[in-house]
Amino acid sequence: MSNVVASLDIGSSKVCATIAEINKNQFNVLGVGTSECKGVKKGIIVDIDSTVQAIKSAVKQAEHMSNREIKSVYTNICGGYSTVYKNRGVIAVSREDKEITSEDVERVIDAAKVIAIPADKQIVDIIPEQFIVDGYDGIRDPVGMVGVRLEVEANLIVASCTTVQNIIRSVQKSDLQVDGIIIEPMGTSTIVLNEDEKELGVALIDVGAETTDISIFKKGCLNYTKVIPVGGNNITNDISIVCKISSQDAEKIKRQYGVANSNLIKNDEILKIPDLAGKGQKELHLLDIAKIMDARISEMLYLIKEQLEASGEYEKLSAGIVITGGGLFSIKGMLENCQNYFDIPIRFGYPNYIGVANPVYSASSGIALYALKQKRYSTVLNKSSKSYNDYDDDTYEEKKEENTKSRPDFIEKVKEFFADFF
Ligand SMILES: Nc1ncnc2c1ncn2[C@@H]1O[C@H](COP(=O)(O)OP(=O)(O)OP(=O)(O)O)[C@@H](O)[C@H]1O
Ligand SMILES: [Mg+2]
């Protein structure tokens, strides 16, 4: 029961809940639920009540599928809305025999948190990159080593207090606790990228409904994040506006007949779609729809390339680009289109696991896998077992202690982190 995690991807088009476990080194998805969400605009929660409704519905589906009850979740914050600050912490090793302990590691990580950030920002997460013992760098796990001076280089994930508080509020109003807020590309990359790509240098592009998250990983670490406010919904809106049809019809046409490049339409066909006034039918040429999509997709690829070039890393991305998210992934001819546009290797990535093998699940399943790899667990109960609320106070305290005990201490998380990233 304890090595199970629950995650929530609060996206601009949908909330996705995932319940997952690692069993015998195998990542298993136990339950997934998705619910359309109208409370998020361009990756930011703008309507808590609608978001709460979507969270509750997605969680209910995931609980039903897994026959488990979720009490707490890990959730995401859009990479581009967070800033990554690199900072260094330094301490003197405390023990007389100079053996480095887990307490030293905790202290040095706390020291790395001391940084001046604007009053309207808060630290969401801290990701150690490497430890340095007496000047020797590249150390993954310093515990047990002998040294006088312990340093850590860490990435501090900092985000706007309002954004973070709205995430927490929405989760809590859905009767759930927040186990942690994970910067989205850290989660997505865990499930979509392989270690070699992250080591060599790769750009992860998550094209969602209203946002495109651009993240660059190098030497195993997240180096750069940026969000651009475009996504798959822009394509739908263009079709809807230009053809004067409802956005539901535009979405259906995009999914069924959409192509990435108008040259792919060899035989033009005519579709009959109800007009907006509901008085008659409009005749739409597939070629015209393809041209509308072509124009928007070209603009999106241009903006992505522009950001990659602005990062100064584009030429150095030895492992190229990996595209995920639902916005471009499933459009016919898209991969070839991207391969022609970018002059570096490019592939599409999605979670290759039963139940979530679709790019729209990259963030939610990625957050779950990321948390599990760090041995961070959620409170997820078998439905048949008593929930915490059912226990009397004494049993509750015992249960709480048991649950806390089963959580590995901070050093275990740090160890796991480095095992994964080096
Ligand atoms: N089969 C498909 N063909 C074309 N587009 C699709 C398809 N399935 C989903 N999409 C598009 O993918 C987008 C949703 O993707 P995703 O679920 O990754 O977004 P999100 O995470 O909710 O949003 P964001 O990341 O921007 O906050 C929508 O624009 C939708 O139209
Ligand atoms: Mg998304």
Short mmCIF file of C-alpha atoms and ligand atoms in Angstrom, two decimals:
data_model
loop_
_atom_site.label_atom_id
_atom_site.label_comp_id
_atom_site.label_asym_id
_atom_site.label_seq_id
_atom_site.Cartn_x
_atom_site.Cartn_y
_atom_site.Cartn_z
CA MET A 1 0.00 0.00 0.00
CA SER A 2 2.75 2.45 0.90
CA ASN A 3 4.76 2.44 -2.33
CA VAL A 4 1.89 3.90 -4.26
CA VAL A 5 1.71 7.44 -5.45
CA ALA A 6 -1.07 9.67 -6.75
CA SER A 7 -0.44 12.57 -9.09
CA LEU A 8 -2.45 15.35 -10.68
CA ASP A 9 -1.69 17.20 -13.90
CA ILE A 10 -3.74 20.39 -13.80
CA GLY A 11 -3.63 21.33 -17.49
CA SER A 12 -5.34 23.98 -19.58
CA SER A 13 -7.70 21.48 -21.22
CA LYS A 14 -8.05 18.76 -18.62
CA VAL A 15 -7.12 17.53 -15.17
CA CYS A 16 -5.53 14.11 -15.21
CA ALA A 17 -5.17 11.98 -12.07
CA THR A 18 -2.87 8.96 -12.00
CA ILE A 19 -2.39 6.33 -9.31
CA ALA A 20 0.79 4.31 -9.84
CA GLU A 21 3.27 2.05 -8.12
CA ILE A 22 6.68 0.56 -8.66
CA ASN A 23 6.53 -3.16 -8.09
CA LYS A 24 9.64 -5.31 -8.59
CA ASN A 25 11.28 -2.42 -10.47
CA GLN A 26 8.32 -2.20 -12.81
CA PHE A 27 6.28 1.01 -13.03
CA ASN A 28 2.58 0.10 -13.07
CA VAL A 29 -0.31 2.46 -13.59
CA LEU A 30 -3.16 1.35 -11.33
CA GLY A 31 -5.71 3.98 -12.23
CA VAL A 32 -6.15 7.02 -14.47
CA GLY A 33 -8.91 9.60 -14.66
CA THR A 34 -9.32 12.68 -16.81
CA SER A 35 -11.82 15.46 -16.66
CA GLU A 36 -12.25 18.49 -18.88
CA CYS A 37 -11.21 21.63 -17.00
CA LYS A 38 -12.42 25.15 -17.69
CA GLY A 39 -10.68 26.68 -14.68
CA VAL A 40 -7.16 26.88 -16.12
CA LYS A 41 -6.05 29.40 -18.72
CA LYS A 42 -2.62 29.16 -20.28
CA GLY A 43 -1.45 26.85 -17.50
CA ILE A 44 -2.60 29.13 -14.64
CA ILE A 45 -5.59 28.43 -12.38
CA VAL A 46 -8.09 31.26 -12.91
CA ASP A 47 -11.23 29.62 -11.49
CA ILE A 48 -10.79 27.51 -8.38
CA ASP A 49 -14.34 26.08 -8.30
CA SER A 50 -14.19 24.71 -11.87
CA THR A 51 -10.72 23.34 -11.19
CA VAL A 52 -11.95 21.65 -8.00
CA GLN A 53 -14.82 20.02 -9.91
CA ALA A 54 -12.42 18.70 -12.54
CA ILE A 55 -9.96 17.43 -9.88
CA LYS A 56 -12.74 15.62 -8.01
CA SER A 57 -14.05 13.99 -11.15
CA ALA A 58 -10.59 12.89 -12.41
CA VAL A 59 -9.66 11.54 -8.97
CA LYS A 60 -12.96 9.66 -8.68
CA GLN A 61 -12.32 7.90 -11.99
CA ALA A 62 -8.75 6.98 -11.02
CA GLU A 63 -9.95 5.72 -7.61
CA HIS A 64 -12.66 3.67 -9.26
CA MET A 65 -10.25 2.11 -11.76
CA SER A 66 -7.67 1.24 -9.11
CA ASN A 67 -10.12 0.43 -6.33
CA ARG A 68 -8.07 2.68 -4.08
CA GLU A 69 -8.78 5.86 -2.23
CA ILE A 70 -6.57 8.91 -2.65
CA LYS A 71 -5.91 11.15 0.33
CA SER A 72 -2.97 13.11 -1.01
CA VAL A 73 -1.34 13.92 -4.32
CA TYR A 74 1.72 15.31 -6.02
CA THR A 75 0.87 18.00 -8.47
CA ASN A 76 2.59 20.08 -11.11
CA ILE A 77 3.61 23.63 -11.75
CA CYS A 78 4.22 24.69 -15.34
CA GLY A 79 7.98 24.81 -15.99
CA GLY A 80 7.90 28.18 -17.71
CA TYR A 81 6.11 29.82 -14.78
CA SER A 82 8.86 28.79 -12.41
CA THR A 83 12.37 30.12 -12.30
CA VAL A 84 15.32 27.85 -11.70
CA TYR A 85 17.92 29.47 -9.46
CA LYS A 86 21.26 27.76 -9.15
CA ASN A 87 22.67 28.10 -5.67
CA ARG A 88 25.45 26.62 -3.60
CA GLY A 89 25.36 25.59 0.05
CA VAL A 90 28.47 25.09 2.16
CA ILE A 91 28.84 23.61 5.66
CA ALA A 92 31.56 22.22 7.91
CA VAL A 93 31.11 18.48 8.53
CA SER A 94 29.83 18.08 12.08
CA ARG A 95 31.21 14.76 13.38
CA GLU A 96 34.58 14.63 15.06
CA ASP A 97 35.70 11.70 12.90
CA LYS A 98 34.63 13.80 9.84
CA GLU A 99 32.31 11.15 8.46
CA ILE A 100 29.51 12.82 6.49
CA THR A 101 26.04 11.93 7.79
CA SER A 102 22.54 12.34 6.40
CA GLU A 103 22.09 15.27 8.80
CA ASP A 104 25.04 17.01 7.14
CA VAL A 105 23.38 16.52 3.77
CA GLU A 106 20.13 17.98 5.10
CA ARG A 107 22.02 20.93 6.56
CA VAL A 108 23.92 21.66 3.35
CA ILE A 109 20.71 21.50 1.34
CA ASP A 110 19.10 23.90 3.81
CA ALA A 111 22.11 26.17 3.37
CA ALA A 112 21.54 26.14 -0.40
CA LYS A 113 18.00 27.40 0.20
CA VAL A 114 19.31 30.67 1.57
CA ILE A 115 18.84 32.97 -1.36
CA ALA A 116 17.24 36.34 -1.85
CA ILE A 117 14.01 35.93 -3.79
CA PRO A 118 11.34 38.55 -4.46
CA ALA A 119 8.65 38.81 -1.77
CA ASP A 120 5.95 37.55 -4.13
CA LYS A 121 7.87 34.35 -4.93
CA GLN A 122 8.39 31.15 -2.97
CA ILE A 123 10.62 28.08 -3.19
CA VAL A 124 8.63 25.10 -4.47
CA ASP A 125 11.29 22.42 -4.68
CA ILE A 126 15.05 21.96 -4.40
CA ILE A 127 16.92 19.62 -6.69
CA PRO A 128 20.56 18.86 -5.78
CA GLU A 129 22.85 18.64 -8.83
CA GLN A 130 26.08 17.50 -7.24
CA PHE A 131 27.92 17.42 -3.92
CA ILE A 132 31.49 18.59 -3.46
CA VAL A 133 33.61 17.19 -0.62
CA ASP A 134 36.78 19.11 0.16
CA GLY A 135 36.89 20.39 -3.42
CA TYR A 136 36.22 17.01 -5.12
CA ASP A 137 33.12 17.49 -7.24
CA GLY A 138 30.66 15.23 -9.10
CA ILE A 139 29.67 13.31 -5.96
CA ARG A 140 26.23 11.74 -6.00
CA ASP A 141 25.96 10.56 -2.44
CA PRO A 142 28.42 11.94 0.11
CA VAL A 143 27.02 10.02 3.09
CA GLY A 144 29.71 7.81 4.63
CA MET A 145 32.54 9.75 2.94
CA VAL A 146 35.10 11.55 5.05
CA GLY A 147 35.67 15.26 4.64
CA VAL A 148 35.84 18.61 6.36
CA ARG A 149 33.87 20.81 4.00
CA LEU A 150 30.63 19.72 2.29
CA GLU A 151 29.15 21.73 -0.56
CA VAL A 152 26.10 21.21 -2.73
CA GLU A 153 25.15 22.74 -6.03
CA ALA A 154 21.39 22.74 -6.27
CA ASN A 155 18.60 24.05 -8.44
CA LEU A 156 15.96 25.94 -6.50
CA ILE A 157 12.57 25.98 -8.15
CA VAL A 158 10.93 29.31 -7.41
CA ALA A 159 7.41 30.31 -8.42
CA SER A 160 4.88 33.05 -7.82
CA CYS A 161 3.17 32.72 -4.41
CA THR A 162 -0.24 33.35 -6.00
CA THR A 163 0.19 30.56 -8.56
CA VAL A 164 1.38 28.14 -5.89
CA GLN A 165 -1.34 29.09 -3.40
CA ASN A 166 -4.05 28.62 -6.04
CA ILE A 167 -2.73 25.15 -6.82
CA ILE A 168 -2.68 24.23 -3.12
CA ARG A 169 -6.12 25.71 -2.54
CA SER A 170 -7.66 23.84 -5.47
CA VAL A 171 -6.21 20.53 -4.29
CA GLN A 172 -7.26 21.10 -0.66
CA LYS A 173 -10.76 22.17 -1.66
CA SER A 174 -10.96 18.83 -3.47
CA ASP A 175 -10.47 17.17 -0.04
CA LEU A 176 -6.90 16.14 -0.79
CA GLN A 177 -3.55 16.96 0.77
CA VAL A 178 -0.61 18.21 -1.27
CA ASP A 179 2.38 15.88 -0.97
CA GLY A 180 4.51 18.14 -3.13
CA ILE A 181 4.54 20.45 -6.12
CA ILE A 182 6.83 19.23 -8.86
CA ILE A 183 8.06 21.38 -11.70
CA GLU A 184 6.36 19.80 -14.71
CA PRO A 185 9.39 19.12 -16.95
CA MET A 186 11.09 17.20 -14.12
CA GLY A 187 8.10 14.85 -14.08
CA THR A 188 7.51 14.69 -17.83
CA SER A 189 11.19 14.13 -18.59
CA THR A 190 11.30 11.15 -16.20
CA ILE A 191 8.78 9.25 -18.30
CA VAL A 192 9.50 10.58 -21.79
CA LEU A 193 13.28 11.03 -21.97
CA ASN A 194 16.03 8.52 -21.40
CA GLU A 195 19.11 9.12 -19.28
CA ASP A 196 21.45 9.37 -22.30
CA GLU A 197 19.38 12.14 -23.86
CA LYS A 198 19.38 14.13 -20.62
CA GLU A 199 23.12 13.65 -20.28
CA LEU A 200 23.96 14.63 -23.87
CA GLY A 201 21.64 17.62 -24.10
CA VAL A 202 18.01 17.53 -25.18
CA ALA A 203 15.08 19.93 -25.54
CA LEU A 204 11.79 18.60 -24.22
CA ILE A 205 8.88 20.39 -25.89
CA ASP A 206 5.48 19.77 -24.27
CA VAL A 207 2.87 21.21 -26.59
CA GLY A 208 -0.37 21.27 -24.61
CA ALA A 209 -3.73 22.92 -25.20
CA GLU A 210 -2.79 26.53 -24.46
CA THR A 211 0.89 26.42 -23.57
CA THR A 212 4.11 25.06 -25.00
CA ASP A 213 6.68 24.26 -22.34
CA ILE A 214 10.26 24.30 -23.55
CA SER A 215 12.85 22.70 -21.25
CA ILE A 216 16.47 21.91 -21.84
CA PHE A 217 18.32 19.13 -20.02
CA LYS A 218 22.07 18.79 -20.04
CA LYS A 219 24.46 16.65 -17.99
CA GLY A 220 21.36 15.07 -16.43
CA CYS A 221 20.01 18.38 -15.11
CA LEU A 222 17.29 20.81 -16.02
CA ASN A 223 19.07 23.88 -17.42
CA TYR A 224 16.43 26.07 -18.99
CA THR A 225 12.65 26.44 -18.97
CA LYS A 226 10.40 28.73 -20.92
CA VAL A 227 6.71 28.77 -21.68
CA ILE A 228 5.13 30.18 -24.82
CA PRO A 229 1.39 30.83 -24.80
CA VAL A 230 0.41 28.70 -27.79
CA GLY A 231 -0.89 25.15 -28.06
CA GLY A 232 -3.28 22.82 -29.85
CA ASN A 233 -6.30 24.99 -29.01
CA ASN A 234 -4.93 27.77 -31.23
CA ILE A 235 -5.27 25.41 -34.20
CA THR A 236 -8.85 24.58 -33.21
CA ASN A 237 -9.71 28.27 -32.71
CA ASP A 238 -8.30 29.19 -36.12
CA ILE A 239 -10.45 26.54 -37.83
CA SER A 240 -13.49 27.67 -35.85
CA ILE A 241 -13.00 31.39 -36.61
CA VAL A 242 -12.01 31.13 -40.26
CA CYS A 243 -14.67 28.52 -41.14
CA LYS A 244 -17.29 30.08 -38.83
CA ILE A 245 -18.15 26.78 -37.15
CA SER A 246 -18.41 25.83 -33.46
CA SER A 247 -15.19 25.02 -31.63
CA GLN A 248 -16.52 21.52 -30.93
CA ASP A 249 -16.89 20.89 -34.67
CA ALA A 250 -13.52 22.49 -35.33
CA GLU A 251 -11.91 20.16 -32.76
CA LYS A 252 -13.57 17.11 -34.33
CA ILE A 253 -12.42 18.11 -37.82
CA LYS A 254 -8.88 18.78 -36.58
CA ARG A 255 -8.66 15.35 -34.96
CA GLN A 256 -10.27 13.43 -37.81
CA TYR A 257 -9.02 15.17 -40.96
CA GLY A 258 -6.22 17.44 -39.77
CA VAL A 259 -2.82 17.31 -41.43
CA ALA A 260 0.41 19.07 -40.58
CA ASN A 261 1.15 20.25 -44.09
CA SER A 262 -1.28 21.22 -46.84
CA ASN A 263 0.85 19.31 -49.39
CA LEU A 264 -0.45 16.13 -47.79
CA ILE A 265 -3.93 16.74 -49.24
CA LYS A 266 -3.80 14.94 -52.56
CA ASN A 267 -7.54 14.67 -53.19
CA ASP A 268 -9.54 17.57 -51.90
CA GLU A 269 -12.85 16.57 -50.32
CA ILE A 270 -15.81 18.59 -49.14
CA LEU A 271 -17.10 18.25 -45.56
CA LYS A 272 -20.63 19.31 -44.64
CA ILE A 273 -20.72 20.92 -41.20
CA PRO A 274 -23.61 22.70 -39.44
CA ASP A 275 -23.06 26.46 -39.54
CA LEU A 276 -22.90 28.49 -36.34
CA ALA A 277 -26.43 29.86 -36.71
CA GLY A 278 -27.70 26.27 -36.86
CA LYS A 279 -29.73 27.16 -39.96
CA GLY A 280 -27.95 25.18 -42.57
CA GLN A 281 -24.79 23.40 -43.52
CA LYS A 282 -21.46 24.80 -44.56
CA GLU A 283 -19.30 23.15 -47.13
CA LEU A 284 -15.68 23.08 -46.12
CA HIS A 285 -12.78 22.03 -48.33
CA LEU A 286 -10.25 19.76 -46.67
CA LEU A 287 -7.54 21.70 -48.49
CA ASP A 288 -8.67 24.96 -46.88
CA ILE A 289 -8.65 23.37 -43.43
CA ALA A 290 -5.17 22.00 -44.12
CA LYS A 291 -3.96 25.49 -45.13
CA ILE A 292 -5.36 27.01 -41.90
CA MET A 293 -3.64 24.35 -39.82
CA ASP A 294 -0.44 24.59 -41.84
CA ALA A 295 -0.18 28.33 -41.14
CA ARG A 296 -0.64 27.97 -37.38
CA ILE A 297 1.64 24.93 -37.08
CA SER A 298 4.38 26.76 -39.04
CA GLU A 299 4.08 29.67 -36.61
CA MET A 300 4.27 27.34 -33.59
CA LEU A 301 7.39 25.62 -34.93
CA TYR A 302 8.93 29.03 -35.67
CA LEU A 303 8.28 30.20 -32.08
CA ILE A 304 9.73 27.00 -30.64
CA LYS A 305 12.88 27.30 -32.76
CA GLU A 306 13.20 30.98 -31.87
CA GLN A 307 13.15 30.15 -28.14
CA LEU A 308 15.63 27.32 -28.56
CA GLU A 309 17.99 29.63 -30.41
CA ALA A 310 17.52 32.34 -27.76
CA SER A 311 18.53 29.81 -25.09
CA GLY A 312 21.96 29.61 -26.72
CA GLU A 313 21.76 25.80 -26.56
CA TYR A 314 20.11 24.93 -29.89
CA GLU A 315 23.35 24.08 -31.69
CA LYS A 316 24.56 22.06 -28.69
CA LEU A 317 21.55 19.75 -28.34
CA SER A 318 23.35 16.51 -29.19
CA ALA A 319 20.26 14.41 -28.45
CA GLY A 320 18.02 16.84 -30.35
CA ILE A 321 14.39 17.53 -29.57
CA VAL A 322 11.63 15.38 -28.04
CA ILE A 323 8.04 16.55 -28.53
CA THR A 324 5.22 15.43 -26.23
CA GLY A 325 1.81 16.70 -25.04
CA GLY A 326 -1.39 16.44 -27.06
CA GLY A 327 -1.17 19.70 -29.04
CA LEU A 328 0.80 18.53 -32.11
CA PHE A 329 1.52 14.88 -31.45
CA SER A 330 -1.40 13.17 -33.18
CA ILE A 331 -1.69 15.37 -36.26
CA LYS A 332 -1.06 13.38 -39.42
CA GLY A 333 2.36 14.07 -40.95
CA MET A 334 3.52 16.07 -37.93
CA LEU A 335 6.73 14.16 -37.19
CA GLU A 336 7.96 14.41 -40.80
CA ASN A 337 6.99 18.09 -40.81
CA CYS A 338 9.04 18.71 -37.66
CA GLN A 339 11.95 16.67 -39.02
CA ASN A 340 12.00 18.86 -42.13
CA TYR A 341 11.78 22.06 -40.09
CA PHE A 342 14.42 21.43 -37.42
CA ASP A 343 17.92 20.62 -38.55
CA ILE A 344 18.68 18.49 -35.48
CA PRO A 345 17.34 15.01 -34.52
CA ILE A 346 13.71 15.02 -33.38
CA ARG A 347 11.37 12.34 -32.08
CA PHE A 348 7.97 12.19 -30.44
CA GLY A 349 7.81 10.87 -26.85
CA TYR A 350 4.98 9.49 -24.76
CA PRO A 351 4.68 7.27 -21.66
CA ASN A 352 5.22 3.76 -22.96
CA TYR A 353 3.16 2.10 -20.23
CA ILE A 354 -0.18 0.30 -20.26
CA GLY A 355 -3.04 2.66 -19.50
CA VAL A 356 -1.18 5.91 -20.21
CA ALA A 357 0.35 5.35 -23.65
CA ASN A 358 -0.73 8.74 -24.94
CA PRO A 359 1.18 12.06 -24.89
CA VAL A 360 -1.64 13.78 -22.97
CA TYR A 361 -0.65 11.56 -19.99
CA SER A 362 3.06 12.48 -20.09
CA ALA A 363 2.86 15.04 -17.27
CA SER A 364 0.60 13.15 -14.83
CA SER A 365 2.31 9.77 -15.21
CA GLY A 366 5.71 11.49 -15.26
CA ILE A 367 5.04 13.23 -11.94
CA ALA A 368 4.00 9.88 -10.44
CA LEU A 369 7.15 8.14 -11.70
CA TYR A 370 9.37 11.02 -10.55
CA ALA A 371 7.88 10.89 -7.05
CA LEU A 372 8.17 7.10 -6.89
CA LYS A 373 11.81 7.18 -8.02
CA GLN A 374 12.55 9.56 -5.17
CA LYS A 375 10.64 7.22 -2.86
CA ARG A 376 8.15 9.91 -2.04
CA TYR A 377 4.77 8.26 -1.46
CA SER A 378 1.22 9.50 -1.20
CA THR A 379 -1.53 8.46 1.11
CA VAL A 380 -3.34 5.98 -1.08
CA LEU A 381 -5.47 3.36 0.63
CA ASN A 382 -7.09 0.20 -0.60
CA LYS A 383 -10.79 0.99 -0.69
CA SER A 384 -11.52 -2.04 1.46
CA SER A 385 -9.16 -0.82 4.19
CA LYS A 386 -10.14 1.81 6.73
CA SER A 387 -9.37 5.36 5.74
CA TYR A 388 -7.50 7.56 8.22
CA ASN A 389 -10.70 9.38 9.00
CA ASP A 390 -12.31 6.15 10.19
CA TYR A 391 -9.78 5.54 12.96
CA ASP A 392 -10.24 6.79 16.49
CA ASP A 393 -7.59 9.24 17.65
CA ASP A 394 -5.18 6.69 19.15
CA THR A 395 -5.27 4.40 16.15
CA TYR A 396 -4.95 7.41 13.92
CA GLU A 397 -1.76 8.49 15.66
CA GLU A 398 -0.37 4.94 15.39
CA LYS A 399 -1.30 4.80 11.74
CA LYS A 400 0.18 8.20 11.11
CA GLU A 401 3.41 7.15 12.74
CA GLU A 402 3.51 3.96 10.70
CA ASN A 403 2.99 5.94 7.54
CA THR A 404 5.67 8.42 8.46
CA LYS A 405 8.02 5.56 9.32
CA SER A 406 7.46 3.96 5.98
CA ARG A 407 8.58 7.15 4.31
CA PRO A 408 12.32 7.07 3.83
CA ASP A 409 14.13 10.00 5.30
CA PHE A 410 15.35 12.90 3.25
CA ILE A 411 18.72 11.36 2.55
CA GLU A 412 17.06 8.40 0.86
CA LYS A 413 15.31 10.80 -1.46
CA VAL A 414 18.57 12.53 -2.23
CA LYS A 415 20.30 9.17 -2.84
CA GLU A 416 17.53 8.08 -5.16
CA PHE A 417 17.70 11.36 -6.97
CA PHE A 418 21.32 10.95 -7.78
CA ALA A 419 20.92 7.32 -8.69
CA ASP A 420 18.47 8.48 -11.34
CA PHE A 421 20.21 11.47 -12.69
CA PHE A 422 23.82 10.37 -13.01
N1 LIG B 1 -6.00 13.24 -31.69
C1 LIG B 1 -5.68 14.52 -31.62
N2 LIG B 1 -5.42 15.22 -32.74
C2 LIG B 1 -5.10 16.53 -32.68
N3 LIG B 1 -5.03 17.26 -31.53
C3 LIG B 1 -5.30 16.61 -30.39
C4 LIG B 1 -5.62 15.22 -30.36
N4 LIG B 1 -5.82 14.85 -29.06
C5 LIG B 1 -5.62 15.96 -28.31
N5 LIG B 1 -5.31 17.01 -29.10
C6 LIG B 1 -5.07 18.40 -28.68
O1 LIG B 1 -4.16 18.36 -27.60
C7 LIG B 1 -4.41 19.48 -26.72
C8 LIG B 1 -4.46 18.98 -25.29
O2 LIG B 1 -3.18 18.52 -24.97
P1 LIG B 1 -2.72 18.30 -23.45
O3 LIG B 1 -3.67 17.37 -22.79
O4 LIG B 1 -1.29 17.93 -23.49
O5 LIG B 1 -2.92 19.79 -22.91
P2 LIG B 1 -3.01 20.30 -21.39
O6 LIG B 1 -1.96 19.61 -20.59
O7 LIG B 1 -4.40 20.20 -20.90
O8 LIG B 1 -2.69 21.84 -21.58
P3 LIG B 1 -1.44 22.74 -21.15
O9 LIG B 1 -0.26 21.83 -21.07
O10 LIG B 1 -1.33 23.75 -22.23
O11 LIG B 1 -1.80 23.36 -19.84
C9 LIG B 1 -5.73 20.11 -27.17
O12 LIG B 1 -5.46 21.30 -27.87
C10 LIG B 1 -6.32 19.07 -28.12
O13 LIG B 1 -7.06 19.67 -29.17
MG MG B 2 0.05 19.97 -20.20
#
